Amino acid sequence: MTNEPDAANAGWFSDLDPEDLDAAEAEILRGSAEEPEDWPRIAVESGYADSEEEYYDRLHEATIHATRQEVRERERADDQQLIHAVRAMDDCERVANELAERAAEWAGSRFDDAELGIAGAREIAAREPDGDLERRVVSLSARAVDLADERDELSATVDRVAPAVAPNLADMAGPELAARLIALAGGLEPLAKKPSGTVQVLGAEDALFAHLSGRAPSPKHGIIYTHEFVRGTRPEDRGSAARALAGKLALAARADHYSGEYREVLHEDLRERMATIRARAASEEVNANE
Amino acid sequence: MSDPDLPVGVERRSFDGETRLATRGPPVYGEPTDGEWRAWGPERSKLGGMLELGFDAGLSGGETVLYLGAAAGTTVSHVADFAGPTYAVEFAPRPTRDLLDVAESRDRLFPLLKDARKPETYAHVVERDLDAIVQDVATRGQAAVATRNARFLADDGRLLLAVKARSEDVTADPDDVFADVLAELRGTYEVLETERLDRFHEDHLGVVATPK
Ligand SMILES: C[S@@+](CC[C@H](N)C(=O)[O-])C[C@H]1O[C@@H](n2cnc3c(N)ncnc32)[C@H](O)[C@@H]1O
């Protein structure tokens, strides 16, 4: 590495055995540098290659190998894995909160300044227990905190996997809502086959059942309510916002299932629809104020 | 038949009685061929459209190039035919699978599955002082992508950019979008030439720029 600018800005080939394609793959996929350098020259000077031509030959072989592996890996990340991840995330969150609540209640009987929630559990977990009962309270709090941390790890995994499984849906809905829709439908393929009216009320099965048995009005939205396009729209327009969003989400799921390619026009269409709905609200407000 | 305004390796040739741009290389997407030459349609490629419209792209052939938004490799295959070392960045796995086939048959085309908004994830692979960056990412934040990737360009290097208005804001007038994108670009680049690509690509602006 004699001619390297500095270690933090080393090329992908630094310290590599030119025969070791797997090491090259790891470097290309996961390495980084703040600034580019004259890599072909540095590679020759540092002895990685005898000539720039040879360097480019190795770069060609290494980039193709690395990119092929990465494409395979990303395509293997399938919808079922995503479903497991998002369900495990919800389980961790629910159980972490339950345990934290139990721990806080218990701690309240032993310490006078115990606080609620995961933040409270974190604080109790850091205490020095005095005696067997306190040891149990502190230990229980530590379990709650561990689960909360695991939930955050799972959330990061969902963020990473969802765009690979469903690039259009993940971009439109955000990774978490995309994962939940896929989980509610039981997979990307079943989601892709649902009409948009069903997508609109996914997650509102109880309300839908009450409606079908004549006990309640039809639900306007299910889990897509958490999307900014619905939640951020004034109440009287939420039905049309939810309908528009569900329509595009259904198309996004189909594009993801049938082609897997990112389709910019879907996203533009949705932004356009939402702009129209909100412009209507804005102009009515202006009229009302006149 | 070579044209002084076109890079060496790009020529106007006749395919089925129609004159079209062409490069020499293995066919990629079912384009018409004539011996080693393959037609480069301006409707299928923004860079093709820019050359067809007579942009002064500053390309003479043999350049070292970074291509952002390579997709399945339609345009970058032609670039690799006439240019030198060509780095192709694309972030979606599905089209990258096809890009790999294109790269297999071109020994100076280097495919990278990377996000063009994060140049530090490929600056350990892509060299500096490049002659040209070709950018066709068609997502929001096109000026920011160009700005962040300026670090790869030589002082007299060229940015050849296609801006898609609808990717930035579907509701705005394309002219306003282009004005905003150009204003942001001017923070880092000197803009040398702009022209609408509408003849081939609706609501797209072609831009040639060089680092300030
Ligand atoms: C209009 S297509 C490019 C077509 C291609 N240039 C051609 O002519 O053959 C835009 C491509 O940019 C890709 N893209 C969008 N945002 C990107 C980003 N941040 N990084 C890398 N690629 C991106 C998309 O996945 C898509 O394949």
Coordinates of C-alpha atoms and ligand atoms in Angstrom, one line a residue:
Chain A
M1 CA 0.0 0.0 0.0
T2 CA 3.0 2.3 -0.4
N3 CA 1.4 4.5 -3.0
E4 CA -2.0 4.7 -1.4
P5 CA -3.1 8.3 -0.7
D6 CA -4.2 7.1 2.8
A7 CA -5.8 4.0 4.2
A8 CA -9.2 5.5 4.5
N9 CA -9.2 6.2 0.8
A10 CA -7.8 2.9 -0.5
G11 CA -8.9 1.3 -3.8
W12 CA -10.9 -1.9 -4.0
F13 CA -7.8 -3.8 -5.0
S14 CA -5.6 -2.8 -2.0
D15 CA -4.2 -5.9 -0.2
L16 CA -6.1 -8.2 -2.6
D17 CA -4.7 -11.4 -4.1
P18 CA -5.5 -11.0 -7.8
E19 CA -6.6 -14.6 -8.0
D20 CA -9.1 -14.2 -5.1
L21 CA -12.4 -13.3 -6.8
D22 CA -14.5 -13.7 -3.7
A23 CA -12.3 -11.2 -1.8
A24 CA -12.6 -8.8 -4.8
E25 CA -16.3 -9.3 -4.7
A26 CA -16.5 -8.3 -1.0
E27 CA -14.4 -5.2 -1.6
I28 CA -16.3 -4.0 -4.6
L29 CA -19.7 -4.5 -3.0
R30 CA -18.9 -3.3 0.5
G31 CA -15.8 -1.0 0.2
S32 CA -16.0 2.7 0.0
A33 CA -13.9 5.8 -0.5
E34 CA -14.6 9.5 0.0
E35 CA -12.8 10.5 -3.1
P36 CA -11.9 8.7 -6.3
E37 CA -8.2 8.4 -7.2
D38 CA -6.3 7.4 -10.3
W39 CA -6.9 3.8 -9.5
P40 CA -5.4 2.2 -12.6
R41 CA -2.0 4.0 -12.0
I42 CA -2.1 3.2 -8.3
A43 CA -2.9 -0.5 -9.0
V44 CA 0.2 -0.7 -11.3
E45 CA 2.5 1.2 -8.9
S46 CA 1.4 -1.0 -6.0
G47 CA 2.0 -4.1 -8.0
Y48 CA -1.6 -5.3 -8.2
A49 CA -1.3 -5.4 -11.9
D50 CA 1.6 -5.2 -14.4
S51 CA -0.1 -2.7 -16.7
E52 CA -3.2 -0.6 -16.8
E53 CA -4.6 -3.0 -19.4
E54 CA -4.1 -5.9 -17.0
Y55 CA -5.8 -3.8 -14.3
Y56 CA -8.8 -3.2 -16.5
D57 CA -9.0 -6.9 -17.3
R58 CA -9.1 -7.7 -13.6
L59 CA -11.6 -4.9 -12.9
H60 CA -13.8 -6.3 -15.6
E61 CA -13.7 -9.8 -14.2
A62 CA -14.2 -8.6 -10.7
T63 CA -17.1 -6.2 -11.3
I64 CA -19.0 -8.7 -13.4
H65 CA -18.5 -11.4 -10.7
A66 CA -19.4 -9.1 -7.8
T67 CA -22.4 -7.6 -9.5
R68 CA -23.7 -11.0 -10.6
Q69 CA -23.5 -12.3 -7.0
E70 CA -25.2 -9.2 -5.7
V71 CA -28.0 -9.4 -8.2
R72 CA -28.6 -13.0 -7.3
E73 CA -28.5 -12.3 -3.6
R74 CA -31.0 -9.4 -3.9
E75 CA -33.3 -11.4 -6.0
R76 CA -33.2 -14.3 -3.6
A77 CA -34.5 -12.0 -0.8
D78 CA -38.0 -13.0 -1.4
D79 CA -41.4 -11.9 -0.2
Q80 CA -41.7 -14.7 2.4
Q81 CA -38.5 -13.6 4.1
L82 CA -39.8 -10.0 4.2
I83 CA -43.0 -11.3 5.8
H84 CA -41.1 -13.1 8.5
A85 CA -39.0 -10.0 9.2
V86 CA -42.0 -7.6 9.5
R87 CA -44.0 -10.0 11.7
A88 CA -41.0 -10.7 13.9
M89 CA -40.5 -6.9 14.2
D90 CA -44.1 -6.5 15.3
D91 CA -43.8 -9.4 17.8
C92 CA -40.7 -7.9 19.3
E93 CA -42.3 -4.5 19.6
R94 CA -45.4 -5.9 21.3
V95 CA -43.6 -8.2 23.7
A96 CA -41.0 -5.5 24.5
N97 CA -43.7 -3.1 25.5
E98 CA -45.6 -5.7 27.5
L99 CA -42.4 -6.6 29.4
A100 CA -41.5 -3.0 29.9
E101 CA -44.9 -2.3 31.3
R102 CA -44.7 -5.3 33.7
A103 CA -41.1 -4.3 34.7
A104 CA -42.2 -0.7 35.3
E105 CA -45.1 -1.7 37.4
W106 CA -42.9 -4.0 39.5
A107 CA -40.1 -1.4 39.7
G108 CA -42.6 1.2 40.9
S109 CA -43.1 -0.9 44.0
R110 CA -39.4 -1.1 44.7
F111 CA -37.9 2.2 43.4
D112 CA -39.8 5.5 43.7
D113 CA -38.6 7.1 40.5
A114 CA -39.3 4.4 37.9
E115 CA -40.5 5.6 34.6
L116 CA -42.7 3.9 32.0
G117 CA -42.0 2.5 28.6
I118 CA -38.8 1.3 26.9
A119 CA -37.0 4.4 28.0
G120 CA -37.9 3.6 31.6
A121 CA -36.9 -0.1 31.2
R122 CA -33.5 1.1 29.8
E123 CA -33.0 3.2 32.9
I124 CA -34.0 0.4 35.3
A125 CA -31.8 -2.1 33.5
A126 CA -28.8 0.1 34.2
R127 CA -29.3 0.0 37.9
E128 CA -27.3 -2.0 40.4
P129 CA -29.8 -4.4 42.0
D130 CA -30.0 -4.8 45.7
G131 CA -31.2 -8.3 46.6
D132 CA -32.9 -11.1 44.7
L133 CA -36.2 -9.3 43.9
E134 CA -34.5 -6.2 42.5
R135 CA -32.2 -8.4 40.5
R136 CA -35.3 -9.9 38.8
V137 CA -36.8 -6.5 38.1
V138 CA -33.5 -5.2 36.6
S139 CA -33.0 -8.4 34.6
L140 CA -36.6 -8.3 33.3
S141 CA -36.1 -4.7 32.2
A142 CA -32.9 -5.7 30.4
R143 CA -34.9 -8.4 28.4
A144 CA -37.4 -5.7 27.4
V145 CA -34.6 -3.4 26.2
D146 CA -32.9 -6.3 24.2
L147 CA -36.2 -7.0 22.5
A148 CA -36.7 -3.3 21.7
D149 CA -33.2 -3.3 20.2
E150 CA -33.9 -6.4 18.2
R151 CA -37.1 -4.7 16.9
D152 CA -34.9 -1.8 15.6
E153 CA -32.5 -4.3 13.9
L154 CA -35.5 -6.0 12.2
S155 CA -36.8 -2.7 11.1
A156 CA -33.5 -1.9 9.4
T157 CA -33.7 -5.3 7.7
V158 CA -37.2 -4.6 6.4
D159 CA -35.9 -1.3 5.1
R160 CA -33.2 -3.1 3.2
V161 CA -35.1 -6.1 1.9
A162 CA -38.4 -4.5 0.9
P163 CA -36.9 -2.4 -2.0
A164 CA -35.3 -5.5 -3.4
V165 CA -38.5 -7.6 -3.2
A166 CA -40.8 -4.9 -4.4
P167 CA -39.0 -1.7 -5.7
N168 CA -42.1 0.1 -6.8
L169 CA -44.2 -0.7 -3.8
A170 CA -41.4 0.1 -1.4
D171 CA -40.8 3.4 -3.0
M172 CA -44.5 4.4 -3.1
A173 CA -45.5 3.1 0.4
G174 CA -42.2 3.2 2.2
P175 CA -40.5 -0.1 3.1
E176 CA -42.5 -0.8 6.2
L177 CA -46.0 -0.3 4.8
A178 CA -44.9 -2.2 1.7
A179 CA -43.9 -5.1 3.9
R180 CA -47.1 -5.0 5.9
L181 CA -49.3 -5.0 2.7
I182 CA -47.3 -8.0 1.4
A183 CA -47.7 -9.7 4.8
L184 CA -51.5 -9.0 5.0
A185 CA -52.0 -10.4 1.5
G186 CA -49.8 -13.4 2.2
G187 CA -47.2 -12.6 -0.4
L188 CA -46.3 -10.4 -3.4
E189 CA -48.2 -12.5 -5.9
P190 CA -51.5 -12.6 -4.0
L191 CA -51.1 -8.9 -3.4
A192 CA -50.5 -8.3 -7.1
K193 CA -53.7 -10.2 -7.9
K194 CA -55.9 -8.2 -5.6
P195 CA -58.2 -5.5 -7.0
S196 CA -57.4 -2.1 -5.7
G197 CA -60.6 -1.9 -3.6
T198 CA -59.3 -4.8 -1.6
V199 CA -55.8 -3.2 -1.2
Q200 CA -57.6 -0.1 0.1
V201 CA -59.1 -2.0 3.0
L202 CA -56.3 -4.5 3.8
G203 CA -55.8 -4.5 7.5
A204 CA -59.4 -3.3 8.2
E205 CA -60.9 -6.8 8.0
D206 CA -62.8 -6.4 11.3
A207 CA -64.4 -3.2 10.1
L208 CA -65.2 -4.8 6.7
F209 CA -66.8 -7.8 8.4
A210 CA -68.9 -5.5 10.5
H211 CA -70.0 -3.7 7.4
L212 CA -70.8 -6.8 5.4
S213 CA -73.0 -8.0 8.3
G214 CA -74.8 -4.7 8.3
R215 CA -73.4 -3.4 11.5
A216 CA -71.3 -0.5 10.3
P217 CA -70.5 1.8 7.3
S218 CA -67.9 0.5 4.8
P219 CA -64.4 1.2 5.9
K220 CA -62.6 3.8 3.7
H221 CA -59.1 2.5 4.3
G222 CA -57.1 -0.2 6.1
I223 CA -53.5 0.0 6.9
I224 CA -52.8 2.4 4.1
Y225 CA -54.2 5.0 6.5
T226 CA -50.6 5.3 7.9
H227 CA -49.5 6.7 4.5
E228 CA -48.8 10.4 4.4
F229 CA -51.0 10.8 1.3
V230 CA -54.0 9.6 3.3
R231 CA -53.2 10.8 6.8
G232 CA -52.0 14.2 5.6
T233 CA -55.2 14.9 3.6
R234 CA -58.2 16.7 5.1
P235 CA -60.9 14.2 6.4
E236 CA -63.5 14.9 3.7
D237 CA -61.0 14.0 1.0
R238 CA -59.4 11.0 2.7
G239 CA -61.7 8.6 0.9
S240 CA -60.6 9.8 -2.5
A241 CA -57.0 9.9 -1.4
A242 CA -57.2 6.4 -0.1
R243 CA -58.8 5.2 -3.4
A244 CA -56.2 6.9 -5.5
L245 CA -53.3 5.6 -3.4
A246 CA -54.7 2.0 -3.3
G247 CA -55.1 2.1 -7.1
K248 CA -51.5 3.0 -7.6
L249 CA -50.3 0.6 -4.9
A250 CA -52.1 -2.2 -6.7
L251 CA -50.4 -1.3 -9.9
A252 CA -47.0 -1.0 -8.1
A253 CA -47.4 -4.5 -6.7
R254 CA -48.3 -5.8 -10.2
A255 CA -45.2 -4.1 -11.7
D256 CA -43.1 -5.6 -9.0
H257 CA -44.5 -9.1 -9.3
Y258 CA -44.6 -9.3 -13.1
S259 CA -41.6 -7.3 -14.2
G260 CA -39.6 -6.3 -11.1
E261 CA -38.5 -3.1 -12.8
Y262 CA -38.8 0.4 -11.4
R263 CA -41.6 2.2 -13.3
E264 CA -41.2 5.9 -12.8
V265 CA -44.5 6.8 -14.4
L266 CA -46.5 5.1 -11.7
H267 CA -45.0 7.3 -9.1
E268 CA -45.5 10.4 -11.2
D269 CA -49.1 9.5 -11.7
L270 CA -49.7 9.2 -8.0
R271 CA -48.0 12.5 -7.2
E272 CA -50.2 14.1 -9.8
R273 CA -53.4 12.6 -8.4
M274 CA -52.4 13.8 -4.9
A275 CA -51.5 17.2 -6.1
T276 CA -55.0 17.5 -7.7
I277 CA -56.8 16.4 -4.6
R278 CA -54.9 18.8 -2.4
A279 CA -55.2 21.6 -4.9
R280 CA -59.0 21.1 -4.6
A281 CA -58.8 21.5 -0.8
A282 CA -56.6 24.6 -1.2
S283 CA -58.9 26.3 -3.7
E284 CA -62.0 25.5 -1.6
E285 CA -60.3 27.0 1.4
V286 CA -59.6 30.1 -0.6
N287 CA -63.2 30.3 -1.7
A288 CA -64.5 29.8 1.8
N289 CA -62.3 32.7 3.0
E290 CA -63.5 35.1 0.4
Chain B
M1 CA -18.9 8.3 -43.9
S2 CA -17.5 9.4 -40.6
D3 CA -18.8 12.8 -39.5
P4 CA -16.4 15.4 -37.9
D5 CA -19.1 16.2 -35.3
L6 CA -19.4 12.7 -34.1
P7 CA -17.0 10.7 -31.9
V8 CA -14.7 8.3 -33.8
G9 CA -16.6 5.1 -33.7
V10 CA -20.0 6.6 -34.2
E11 CA -21.1 7.0 -37.8
R12 CA -24.2 7.8 -39.8
R13 CA -25.0 4.7 -41.8
S14 CA -28.0 3.5 -43.8
F15 CA -30.2 0.8 -42.4
D16 CA -33.1 -0.3 -44.6
G17 CA -32.7 2.9 -46.6
E18 CA -32.8 5.1 -43.5
T19 CA -29.7 7.0 -42.2
R20 CA -29.1 6.4 -38.6
L21 CA -26.4 6.7 -36.0
A22 CA -24.5 3.5 -35.5
T23 CA -21.6 2.0 -33.5
R24 CA -19.7 -1.2 -33.9
G25 CA -20.2 -4.0 -31.4
P26 CA -22.2 -7.1 -30.5
P27 CA -26.0 -6.5 -30.8
V28 CA -27.9 -6.0 -27.6
Y29 CA -31.6 -5.3 -27.9
G30 CA -32.7 -6.5 -31.3
E31 CA -31.5 -3.3 -33.0
P32 CA -31.0 -3.4 -36.9
T33 CA -27.5 -4.3 -37.8
D34 CA -25.3 -4.1 -40.9
G35 CA -22.2 -6.2 -40.6
E36 CA -20.5 -5.1 -37.4
W37 CA -22.5 -1.9 -37.2
R38 CA -25.6 -1.6 -35.2
A39 CA -28.2 1.2 -35.3
W40 CA -28.4 3.6 -32.3
G41 CA -31.9 4.9 -32.2
P42 CA -32.4 8.5 -30.9
E43 CA -35.9 7.5 -29.6
R44 CA -34.5 4.7 -27.4
S45 CA -31.6 6.7 -26.0
K46 CA -31.3 10.2 -24.6
L47 CA -27.6 10.4 -25.5
G48 CA -28.4 9.1 -29.0
G49 CA -31.0 11.9 -29.2
M50 CA -28.5 14.5 -28.1
L51 CA -26.0 13.4 -30.7
E52 CA -28.7 13.3 -33.4
L53 CA -29.7 16.9 -32.5
G54 CA -26.2 18.1 -32.9
F55 CA -25.2 18.7 -29.3
D56 CA -21.5 19.5 -28.9
A57 CA -20.8 16.7 -26.5
G58 CA -17.1 17.1 -26.6
L59 CA -16.6 13.4 -27.3
S60 CA -14.0 12.2 -29.8
G61 CA -13.9 8.5 -29.0
G62 CA -11.9 6.5 -26.5
E63 CA -13.0 8.5 -23.5
T64 CA -13.1 7.2 -20.0
V65 CA -16.8 7.4 -18.9
L66 CA -19.1 7.1 -15.9
Y67 CA -22.6 6.2 -16.9
L68 CA -25.3 6.8 -14.3
G69 CA -28.6 5.0 -14.7
A70 CA -27.5 2.3 -17.0
A71 CA -30.7 0.2 -16.8
A72 CA -30.5 -2.8 -19.1
G73 CA -27.6 -1.3 -21.0
T74 CA -29.3 0.0 -24.2
T75 CA -27.3 3.3 -24.3
V76 CA -24.3 2.3 -22.4
S77 CA -23.6 -0.5 -24.8
H78 CA -23.2 2.1 -27.6
V79 CA -21.0 4.2 -25.3
A80 CA -18.8 1.3 -24.6
D81 CA -18.6 0.6 -28.3
F82 CA -16.9 4.0 -29.1
A83 CA -15.5 5.0 -25.7
G84 CA -12.7 3.6 -23.6
P85 CA -13.1 2.3 -20.0
T86 CA -16.8 2.7 -19.1
Y87 CA -18.2 2.4 -15.6
A88 CA -22.0 1.7 -15.6
V89 CA -23.9 2.4 -12.4
E90 CA -27.5 1.1 -12.0
F91 CA -29.4 0.5 -8.7
A92 CA -32.2 -1.9 -9.7
P93 CA -31.3 -5.6 -9.7
R94 CA -33.6 -6.7 -12.5
P95 CA -32.3 -4.6 -15.3
T96 CA -28.7 -5.1 -14.0
R97 CA -29.1 -8.7 -14.8
D98 CA -29.4 -7.8 -18.5
L99 CA -26.6 -5.2 -18.1
L100 CA -24.3 -8.0 -17.1
D101 CA -24.9 -9.8 -20.4
V102 CA -24.0 -6.5 -22.2
A103 CA -20.8 -6.2 -20.1
E104 CA -19.8 -9.8 -20.7
S105 CA -19.4 -9.0 -24.4
R106 CA -17.5 -5.7 -23.9
D107 CA -14.3 -6.0 -22.0
R108 CA -14.0 -2.3 -21.0
L109 CA -17.6 -2.0 -19.6
F110 CA -17.7 -2.4 -15.8
P111 CA -21.1 -2.9 -14.3
L112 CA -21.8 -1.7 -10.8
L113 CA -25.0 -2.3 -8.8
K114 CA -24.9 1.0 -6.8
D115 CA -27.0 4.0 -5.9
A116 CA -25.8 7.1 -7.9
R117 CA -26.8 9.3 -4.9
K118 CA -24.0 7.6 -2.9
P119 CA -20.8 8.1 -4.9
E120 CA -18.7 7.1 -1.8
T121 CA -20.0 3.5 -2.3
Y122 CA -18.2 3.3 -5.7
A123 CA -15.4 5.9 -5.5
H124 CA -13.0 3.1 -4.5
V125 CA -13.7 1.5 -7.9
V126 CA -14.4 4.3 -10.3
E127 CA -11.3 6.4 -11.2
R128 CA -11.0 10.2 -11.1
D129 CA -10.3 12.7 -13.9
L130 CA -12.9 11.1 -16.1
D131 CA -13.6 12.6 -19.5
A132 CA -17.3 12.3 -19.3
I133 CA -20.3 11.5 -17.1
V134 CA -23.4 10.5 -18.9
Q135 CA -26.5 10.7 -16.6
D136 CA -30.0 9.4 -17.3
V137 CA -31.5 8.5 -13.9
A138 CA -35.0 9.8 -14.3
T139 CA -35.7 10.1 -10.6
R140 CA -36.2 13.1 -8.3
G141 CA -33.1 15.0 -7.4
Q142 CA -31.3 14.8 -10.8
A143 CA -29.2 17.9 -10.2
A144 CA -28.1 16.5 -6.8
V145 CA -26.9 13.3 -8.5
A146 CA -24.9 15.3 -11.0
T147 CA -23.5 17.5 -8.3
R148 CA -22.4 14.6 -6.1
N149 CA -20.7 12.8 -8.9
A150 CA -18.8 15.9 -10.1
R151 CA -15.8 14.6 -8.0
F152 CA -15.1 12.0 -10.7
L153 CA -14.7 14.5 -13.6
A154 CA -11.5 16.0 -14.9
D155 CA -11.4 19.8 -14.9
D156 CA -12.2 19.9 -18.6
G157 CA -14.5 16.8 -18.4
R158 CA -18.1 16.9 -19.7
L159 CA -21.4 16.1 -18.0
L160 CA -23.9 14.9 -20.6
L161 CA -27.2 15.0 -18.8
A162 CA -30.8 14.2 -19.7
V163 CA -33.2 15.8 -17.3
K164 CA -36.7 14.4 -17.1
A165 CA -39.1 17.1 -16.0
R166 CA -41.8 14.8 -14.7
S167 CA -39.4 13.0 -12.4
E168 CA -38.9 16.2 -10.5
D169 CA -42.4 17.5 -10.3
V170 CA -45.3 16.2 -12.4
T171 CA -47.5 19.2 -11.8
A172 CA -45.0 21.9 -12.6
D173 CA -44.4 23.4 -16.0
P174 CA -41.3 21.6 -17.5
D175 CA -39.7 24.9 -18.2
D176 CA -39.8 25.9 -14.5
V177 CA -38.4 22.5 -13.5
F178 CA -35.6 22.8 -16.0
A179 CA -34.8 26.3 -14.7
D180 CA -34.6 25.0 -11.1
V181 CA -32.4 22.0 -12.1
L182 CA -30.1 24.3 -14.1
A183 CA -29.8 26.8 -11.2
E184 CA -28.8 23.9 -8.9
L185 CA -26.3 22.5 -11.4
R186 CA -24.7 25.9 -11.7
G187 CA -23.5 25.6 -8.2
T188 CA -20.9 23.0 -9.4
Y189 CA -20.9 23.2 -13.2
E190 CA -20.6 25.7 -16.0
V191 CA -23.5 24.9 -18.3
L192 CA -22.3 24.9 -21.9
E193 CA -25.4 23.9 -23.9
T194 CA -29.0 23.1 -23.3
E195 CA -31.8 22.0 -25.7
R196 CA -35.1 20.2 -25.3
L197 CA -35.1 16.6 -26.5
D198 CA -38.8 16.7 -27.3
R199 CA -38.4 15.5 -30.8
F200 CA -37.3 12.1 -29.4
H201 CA -38.1 12.3 -25.6
E202 CA -41.0 14.4 -24.4
D203 CA -40.4 16.9 -21.6
H204 CA -36.7 16.1 -21.4
L205 CA -33.9 18.6 -21.4
G206 CA -30.4 17.7 -22.8
V207 CA -27.5 19.5 -20.9
V208 CA -23.8 19.7 -21.6
A209 CA -21.8 21.1 -18.7
T210 CA -18.3 21.1 -17.4
P211 CA -17.0 21.5 -13.8
K212 CA -16.6 25.1 -12.6
Ligands
LIG1 C1 -34.6 6.2 -18.0 S1 -33.8 4.8 -17.3 C2 -32.2 4.7 -18.1 C3 -32.2 4.2 -19.5 C4 -30.8 4.0 -20.0 N1 -30.0 5.2 -19.7 C5 -30.7 3.8 -21.5 O1 -30.9 4.7 -22.2 O2 -30.4 2.6 -21.8 C6 -33.4 5.3 -15.7 C7 -32.6 4.3 -14.9 O3 -32.0 4.9 -13.8 C8 -32.1 4.1 -12.7 N2 -31.9 4.9 -11.5 C9 -32.8 5.7 -10.9 N3 -32.3 6.3 -9.8 C10 -31.1 5.8 -9.7 C11 -30.0 5.9 -8.7 N4 -30.2 6.7 -7.7 N5 -28.9 5.2 -8.8 C12 -28.7 4.4 -9.9 N6 -29.6 4.2 -10.8 C13 -30.8 4.9 -10.7 C14 -33.4 3.4 -12.8 O4 -33.4 2.1 -12.1 C15 -33.5 3.2 -14.3 O5 -33.0 1.9 -14.7

